[in-house]
PDB file of C-alpha atoms in Angstrom:
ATOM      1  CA  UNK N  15      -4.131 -39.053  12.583  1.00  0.00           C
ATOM      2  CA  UNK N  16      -7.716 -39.444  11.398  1.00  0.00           C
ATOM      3  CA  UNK N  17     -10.836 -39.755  13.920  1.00  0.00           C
ATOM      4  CA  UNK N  18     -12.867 -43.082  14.114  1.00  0.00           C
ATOM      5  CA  UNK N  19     -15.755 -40.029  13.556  1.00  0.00           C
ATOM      6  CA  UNK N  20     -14.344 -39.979   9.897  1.00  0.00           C
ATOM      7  CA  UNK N  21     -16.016 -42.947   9.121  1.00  0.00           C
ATOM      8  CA  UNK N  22     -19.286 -42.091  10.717  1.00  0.00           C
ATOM      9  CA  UNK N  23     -19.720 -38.513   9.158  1.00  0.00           C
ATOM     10  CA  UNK N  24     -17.308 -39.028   6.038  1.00  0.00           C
ATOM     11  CA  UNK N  25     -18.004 -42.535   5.297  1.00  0.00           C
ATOM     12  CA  UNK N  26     -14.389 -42.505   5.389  1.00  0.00           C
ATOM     13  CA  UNK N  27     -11.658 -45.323   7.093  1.00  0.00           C
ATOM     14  CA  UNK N  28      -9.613 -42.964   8.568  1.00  0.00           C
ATOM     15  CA  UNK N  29      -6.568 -45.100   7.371  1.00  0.00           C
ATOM     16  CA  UNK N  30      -7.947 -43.713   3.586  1.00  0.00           C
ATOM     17  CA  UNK N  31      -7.524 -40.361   5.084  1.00  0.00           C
ATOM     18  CA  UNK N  32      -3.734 -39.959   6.398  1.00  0.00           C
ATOM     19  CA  UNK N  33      -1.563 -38.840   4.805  1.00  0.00           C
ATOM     20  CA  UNK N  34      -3.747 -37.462   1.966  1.00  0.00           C
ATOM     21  CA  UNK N  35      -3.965 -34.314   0.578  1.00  0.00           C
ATOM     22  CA  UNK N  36      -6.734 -31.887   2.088  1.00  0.00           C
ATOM     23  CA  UNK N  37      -8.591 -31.801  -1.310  1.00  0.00           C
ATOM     24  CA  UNK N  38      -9.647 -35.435  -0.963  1.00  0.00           C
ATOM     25  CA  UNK N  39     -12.490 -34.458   1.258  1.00  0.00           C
ATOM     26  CA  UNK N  40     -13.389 -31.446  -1.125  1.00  0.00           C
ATOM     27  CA  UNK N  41     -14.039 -32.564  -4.997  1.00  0.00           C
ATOM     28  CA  UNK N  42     -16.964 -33.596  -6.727  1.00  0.00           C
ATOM     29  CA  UNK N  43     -19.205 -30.370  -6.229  1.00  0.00           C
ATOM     30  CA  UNK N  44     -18.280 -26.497  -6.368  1.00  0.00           C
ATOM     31  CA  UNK N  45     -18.979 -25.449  -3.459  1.00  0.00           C
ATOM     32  CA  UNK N  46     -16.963 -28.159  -1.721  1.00  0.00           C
ATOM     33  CA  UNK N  47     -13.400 -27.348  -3.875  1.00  0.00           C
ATOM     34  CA  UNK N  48     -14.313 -23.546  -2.808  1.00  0.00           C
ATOM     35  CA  UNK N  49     -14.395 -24.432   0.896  1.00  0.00           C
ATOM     36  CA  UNK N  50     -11.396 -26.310   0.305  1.00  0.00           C
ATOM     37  CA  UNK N  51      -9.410 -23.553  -1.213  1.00  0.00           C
ATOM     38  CA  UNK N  52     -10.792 -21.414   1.904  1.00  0.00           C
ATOM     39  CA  UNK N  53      -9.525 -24.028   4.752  1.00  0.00           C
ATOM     40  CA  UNK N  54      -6.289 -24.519   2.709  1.00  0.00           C
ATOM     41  CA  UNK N  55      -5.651 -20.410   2.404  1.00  0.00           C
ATOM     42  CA  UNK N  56      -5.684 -21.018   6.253  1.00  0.00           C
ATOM     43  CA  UNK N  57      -2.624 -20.393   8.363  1.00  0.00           C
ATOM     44  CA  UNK N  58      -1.484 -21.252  12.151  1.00  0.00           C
ATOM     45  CA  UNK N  59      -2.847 -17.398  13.294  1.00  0.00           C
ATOM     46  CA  UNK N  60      -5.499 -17.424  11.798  1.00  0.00           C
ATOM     47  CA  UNK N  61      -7.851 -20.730  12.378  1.00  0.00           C
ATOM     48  CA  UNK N  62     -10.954 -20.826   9.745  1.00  0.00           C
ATOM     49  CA  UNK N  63     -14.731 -21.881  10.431  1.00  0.00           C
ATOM     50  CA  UNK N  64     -16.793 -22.389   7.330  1.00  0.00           C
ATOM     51  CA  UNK N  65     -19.487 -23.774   6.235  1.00  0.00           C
ATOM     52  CA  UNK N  66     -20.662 -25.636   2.691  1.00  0.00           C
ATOM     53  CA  UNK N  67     -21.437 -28.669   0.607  1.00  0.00           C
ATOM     54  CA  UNK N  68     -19.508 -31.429   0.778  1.00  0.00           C
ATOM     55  CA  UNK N  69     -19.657 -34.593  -1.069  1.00  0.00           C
ATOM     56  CA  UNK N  70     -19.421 -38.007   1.108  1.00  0.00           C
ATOM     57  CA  UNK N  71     -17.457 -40.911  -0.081  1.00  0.00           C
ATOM     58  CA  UNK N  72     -20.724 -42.649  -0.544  1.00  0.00           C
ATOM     59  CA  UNK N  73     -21.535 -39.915  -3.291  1.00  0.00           C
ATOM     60  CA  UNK N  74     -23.770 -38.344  -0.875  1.00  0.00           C
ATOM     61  CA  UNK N  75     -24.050 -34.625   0.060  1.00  0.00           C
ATOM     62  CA  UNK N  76     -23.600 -32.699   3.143  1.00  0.00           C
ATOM     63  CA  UNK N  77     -23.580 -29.894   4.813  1.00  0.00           C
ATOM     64  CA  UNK N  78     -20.445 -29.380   6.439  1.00  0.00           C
ATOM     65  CA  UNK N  79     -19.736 -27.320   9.344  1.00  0.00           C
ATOM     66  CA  UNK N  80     -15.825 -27.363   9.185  1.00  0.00           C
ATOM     67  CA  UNK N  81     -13.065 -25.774  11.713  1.00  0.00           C
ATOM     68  CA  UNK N  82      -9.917 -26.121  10.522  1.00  0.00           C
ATOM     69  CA  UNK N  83      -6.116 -25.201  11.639  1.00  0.00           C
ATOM     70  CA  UNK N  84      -2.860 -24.963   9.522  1.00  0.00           C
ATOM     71  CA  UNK N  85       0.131 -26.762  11.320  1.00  0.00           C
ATOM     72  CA  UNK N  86       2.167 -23.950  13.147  1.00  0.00           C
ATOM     73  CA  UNK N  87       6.094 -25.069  11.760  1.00  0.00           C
ATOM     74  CA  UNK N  88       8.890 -22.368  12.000  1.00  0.00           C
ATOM     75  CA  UNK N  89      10.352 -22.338   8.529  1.00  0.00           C
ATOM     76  CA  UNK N  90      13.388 -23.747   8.574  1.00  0.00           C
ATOM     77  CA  UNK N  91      11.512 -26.754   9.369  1.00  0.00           C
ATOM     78  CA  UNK N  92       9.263 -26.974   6.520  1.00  0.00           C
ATOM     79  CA  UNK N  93      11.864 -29.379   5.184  1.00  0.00           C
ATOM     80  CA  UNK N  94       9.371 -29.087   1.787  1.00  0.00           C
ATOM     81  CA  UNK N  95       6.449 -30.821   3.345  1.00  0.00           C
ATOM     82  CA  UNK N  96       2.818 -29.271   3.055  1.00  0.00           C
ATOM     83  CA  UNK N  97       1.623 -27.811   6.231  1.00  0.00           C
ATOM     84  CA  UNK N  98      -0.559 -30.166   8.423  1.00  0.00           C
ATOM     85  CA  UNK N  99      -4.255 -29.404   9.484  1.00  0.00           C
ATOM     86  CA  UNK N 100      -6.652 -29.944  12.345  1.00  0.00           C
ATOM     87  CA  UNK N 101      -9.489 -30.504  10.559  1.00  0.00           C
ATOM     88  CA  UNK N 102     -13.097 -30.871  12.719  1.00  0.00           C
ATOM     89  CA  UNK N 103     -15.898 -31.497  10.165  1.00  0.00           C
ATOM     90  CA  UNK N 104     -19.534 -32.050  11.741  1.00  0.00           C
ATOM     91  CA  UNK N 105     -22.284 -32.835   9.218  1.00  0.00           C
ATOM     92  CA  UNK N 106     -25.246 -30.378  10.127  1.00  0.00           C
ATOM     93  CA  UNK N 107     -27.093 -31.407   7.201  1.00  0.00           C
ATOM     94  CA  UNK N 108     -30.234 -31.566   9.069  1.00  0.00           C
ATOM     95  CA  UNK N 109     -29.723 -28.374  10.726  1.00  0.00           C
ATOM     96  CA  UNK N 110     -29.427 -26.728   7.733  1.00  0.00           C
ATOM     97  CA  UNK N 111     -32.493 -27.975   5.844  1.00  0.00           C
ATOM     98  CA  UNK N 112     -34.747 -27.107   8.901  1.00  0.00           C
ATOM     99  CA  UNK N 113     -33.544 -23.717   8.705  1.00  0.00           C
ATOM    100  CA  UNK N 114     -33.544 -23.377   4.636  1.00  0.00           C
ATOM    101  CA  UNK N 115     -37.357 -24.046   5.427  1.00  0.00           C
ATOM    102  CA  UNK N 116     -37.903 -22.158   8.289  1.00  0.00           C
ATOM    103  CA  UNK N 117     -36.485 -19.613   5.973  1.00  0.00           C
ATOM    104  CA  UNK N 118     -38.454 -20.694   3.263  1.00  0.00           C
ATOM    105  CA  UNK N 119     -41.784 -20.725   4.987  1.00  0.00           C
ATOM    106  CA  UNK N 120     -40.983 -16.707   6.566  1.00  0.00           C
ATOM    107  CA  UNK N 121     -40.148 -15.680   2.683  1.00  0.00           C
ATOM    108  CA  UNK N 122     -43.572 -17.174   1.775  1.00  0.00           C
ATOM    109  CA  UNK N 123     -45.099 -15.491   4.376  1.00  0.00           C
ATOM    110  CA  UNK N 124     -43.938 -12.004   4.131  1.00  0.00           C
ATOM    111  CA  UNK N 125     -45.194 -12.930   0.064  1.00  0.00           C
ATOM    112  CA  UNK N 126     -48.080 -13.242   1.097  1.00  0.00           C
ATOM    113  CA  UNK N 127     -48.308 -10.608   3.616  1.00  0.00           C
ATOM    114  CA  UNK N 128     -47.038  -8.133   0.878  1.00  0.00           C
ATOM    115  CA  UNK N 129     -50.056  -9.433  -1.340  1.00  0.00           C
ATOM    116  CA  UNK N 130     -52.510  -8.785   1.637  1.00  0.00           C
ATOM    117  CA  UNK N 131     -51.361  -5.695   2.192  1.00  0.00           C
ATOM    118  CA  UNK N 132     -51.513  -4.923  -1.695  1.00  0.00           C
ATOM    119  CA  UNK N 133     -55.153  -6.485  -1.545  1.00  0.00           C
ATOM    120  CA  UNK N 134     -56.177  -4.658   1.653  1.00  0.00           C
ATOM    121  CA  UNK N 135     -54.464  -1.317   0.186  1.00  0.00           C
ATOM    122  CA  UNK N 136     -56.793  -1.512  -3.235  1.00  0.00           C
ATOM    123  CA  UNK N 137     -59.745  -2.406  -1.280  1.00  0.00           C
ATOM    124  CA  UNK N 138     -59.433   0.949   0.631  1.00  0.00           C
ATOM    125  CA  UNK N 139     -58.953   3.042  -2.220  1.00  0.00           C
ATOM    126  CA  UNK N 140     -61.788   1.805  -3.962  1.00  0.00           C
ATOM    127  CA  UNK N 141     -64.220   2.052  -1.007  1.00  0.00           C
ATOM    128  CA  UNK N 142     -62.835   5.565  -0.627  1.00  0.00           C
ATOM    129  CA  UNK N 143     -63.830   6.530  -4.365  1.00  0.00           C
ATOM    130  CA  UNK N 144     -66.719   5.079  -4.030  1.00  0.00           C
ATOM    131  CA  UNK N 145     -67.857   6.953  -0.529  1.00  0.00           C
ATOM    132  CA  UNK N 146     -67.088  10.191  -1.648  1.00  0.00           C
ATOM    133  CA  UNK N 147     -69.894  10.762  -3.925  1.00  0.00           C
ATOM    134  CA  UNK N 148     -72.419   9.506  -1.514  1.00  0.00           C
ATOM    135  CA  UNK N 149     -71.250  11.895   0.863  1.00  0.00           C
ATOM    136  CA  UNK N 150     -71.144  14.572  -1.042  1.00  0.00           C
ATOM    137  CA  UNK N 151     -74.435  13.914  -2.749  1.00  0.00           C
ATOM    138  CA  UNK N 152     -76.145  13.708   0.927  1.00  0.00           C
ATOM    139  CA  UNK N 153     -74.890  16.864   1.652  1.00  0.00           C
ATOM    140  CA  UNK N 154     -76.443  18.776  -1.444  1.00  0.00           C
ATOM    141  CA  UNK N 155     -79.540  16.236  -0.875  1.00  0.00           C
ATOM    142  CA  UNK N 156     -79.877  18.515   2.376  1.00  0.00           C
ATOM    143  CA  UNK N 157     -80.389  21.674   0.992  1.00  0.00           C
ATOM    144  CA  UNK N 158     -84.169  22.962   0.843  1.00  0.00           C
ATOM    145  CA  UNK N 159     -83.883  24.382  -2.322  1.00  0.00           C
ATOM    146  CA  UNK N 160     -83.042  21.523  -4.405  1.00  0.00           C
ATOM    147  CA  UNK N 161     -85.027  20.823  -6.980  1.00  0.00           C
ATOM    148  CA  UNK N 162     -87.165  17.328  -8.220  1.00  0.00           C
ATOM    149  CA  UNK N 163     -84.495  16.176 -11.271  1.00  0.00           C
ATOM    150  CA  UNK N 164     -81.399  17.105  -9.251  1.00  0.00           C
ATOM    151  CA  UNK N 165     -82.463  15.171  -6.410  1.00  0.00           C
ATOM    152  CA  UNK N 166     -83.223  12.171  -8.912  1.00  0.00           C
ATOM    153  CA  UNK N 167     -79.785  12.622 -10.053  1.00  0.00           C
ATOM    154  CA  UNK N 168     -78.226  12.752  -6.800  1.00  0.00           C
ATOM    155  CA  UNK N 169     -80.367   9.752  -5.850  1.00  0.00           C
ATOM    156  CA  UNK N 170     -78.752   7.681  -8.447  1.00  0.00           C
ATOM    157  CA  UNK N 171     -75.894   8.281  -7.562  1.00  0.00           C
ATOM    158  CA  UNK N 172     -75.787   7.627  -3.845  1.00  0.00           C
ATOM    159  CA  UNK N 173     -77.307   4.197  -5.012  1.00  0.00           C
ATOM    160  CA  UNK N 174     -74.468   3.109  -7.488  1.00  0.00           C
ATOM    161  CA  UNK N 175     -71.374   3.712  -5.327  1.00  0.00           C
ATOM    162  CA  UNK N 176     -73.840   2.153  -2.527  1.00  0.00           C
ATOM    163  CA  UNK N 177     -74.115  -0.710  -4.986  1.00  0.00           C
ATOM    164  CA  UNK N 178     -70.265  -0.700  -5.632  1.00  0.00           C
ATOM    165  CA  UNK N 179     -69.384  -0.162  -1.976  1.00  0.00           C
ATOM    166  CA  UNK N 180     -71.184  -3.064  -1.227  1.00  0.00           C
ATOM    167  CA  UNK N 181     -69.785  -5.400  -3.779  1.00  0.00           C
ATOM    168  CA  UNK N 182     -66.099  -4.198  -2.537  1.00  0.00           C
ATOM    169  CA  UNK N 183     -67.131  -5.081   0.964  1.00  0.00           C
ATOM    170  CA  UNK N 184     -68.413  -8.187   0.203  1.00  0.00           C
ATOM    171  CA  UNK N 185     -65.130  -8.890  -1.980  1.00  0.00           C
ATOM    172  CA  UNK N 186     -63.383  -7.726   1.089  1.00  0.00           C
ATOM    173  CA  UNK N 187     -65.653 -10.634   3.484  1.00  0.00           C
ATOM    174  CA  UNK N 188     -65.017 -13.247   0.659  1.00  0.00           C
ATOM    175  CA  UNK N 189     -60.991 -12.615   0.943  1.00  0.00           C
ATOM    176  CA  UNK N 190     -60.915 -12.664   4.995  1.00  0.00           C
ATOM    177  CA  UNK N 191     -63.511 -15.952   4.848  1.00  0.00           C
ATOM    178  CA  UNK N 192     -60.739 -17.681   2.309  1.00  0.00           C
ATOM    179  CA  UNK N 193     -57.840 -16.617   4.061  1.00  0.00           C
ATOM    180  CA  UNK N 194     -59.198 -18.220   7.739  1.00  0.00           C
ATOM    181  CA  UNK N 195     -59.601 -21.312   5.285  1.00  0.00           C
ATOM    182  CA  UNK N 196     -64.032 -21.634   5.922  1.00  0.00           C
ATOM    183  CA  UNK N 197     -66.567 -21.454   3.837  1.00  0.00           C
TER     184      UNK N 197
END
């Protein structure tokens, strides 16, 4: 027996259906013959949800959500036949490309959270190299007994880690203004 539904998800007539083998639905793409072999290693114990590409009669791809369940069949009765399956195949196509770009759109973000973070990270240690001498230079800048040249020297170089501070802070304004998208 074949569901009217074959013809809506399938683009099947069920009467094209019974009575054929279970690889019928799964050829034309890999991923459908390996979710065939799956549902066909399937026996009465031990029913089998999958998931994968299928192709559609109409030569159209989708992805199947498929439940499936080998004919239970003592085995004297066999009689030689192939088992018989309960087959339940919903196309969650859509389903699955909203989530393949929800997931898409979280791997892009952590990306770019990862590059912030490396950013943010090379920022600090800059600002931190460049603080250090200023600090220490105001320190020896307070002693009374420093002399004219030394405090020239010490001058100069509170002023070019200022300098560079302020260039890595204003590198630092220019990367949060572009990343809120204003000018």
């Amino acid at each position: 027996h074949c569901s009217p539904g074959a013809a809506t998800v399938l683009k099947y007539v069920p009467d094209d259906l019974v009575g054929q083998p279970l690889d019928t639905l799964f050829t034309g793409i890999p991923d459908a013959m390996a979710l065939g072999l799956r549902l066909r290693a399937s026996n009465a114990d031990e029913p089998i949800r999958d998931s994968g590409w299928m192709l559609r009669r109409d030569g159209l791809r989708m992805w199947a959500e498929v439940s499936c369940v080998a004919e239970a069949r003592p085995d004297d009765d066999a009689g030689g036949r192939s088992p018989g399956y309960c087959l339940t195949v919903r196309d969650a196509t859509l389903q699955y490309r909203a989530t393949h770009h929800v997931r898409s759109q979280a791997q892009s973000a952590v990306s770019a959270t990862l590059a912030r973070n490396l950013f943010l990270g090379s920022i600090a240690h800059e600002l931190r190299a460049a603080l250090a001498p200023i600090a220490t230079s105001a320190i020896l800048m307070g002693r009374p007994s420093l002399d004219a040249a030394v405090h020239g020297r010490l001058a100069g170089i509170v002023q070019r880690n200022a300098a560079a501070a302020s260039r890595l802070v204003e590198d630092l304004l220019t990367f949060s203004t572009a990343s809120e998208n204003k000018l």
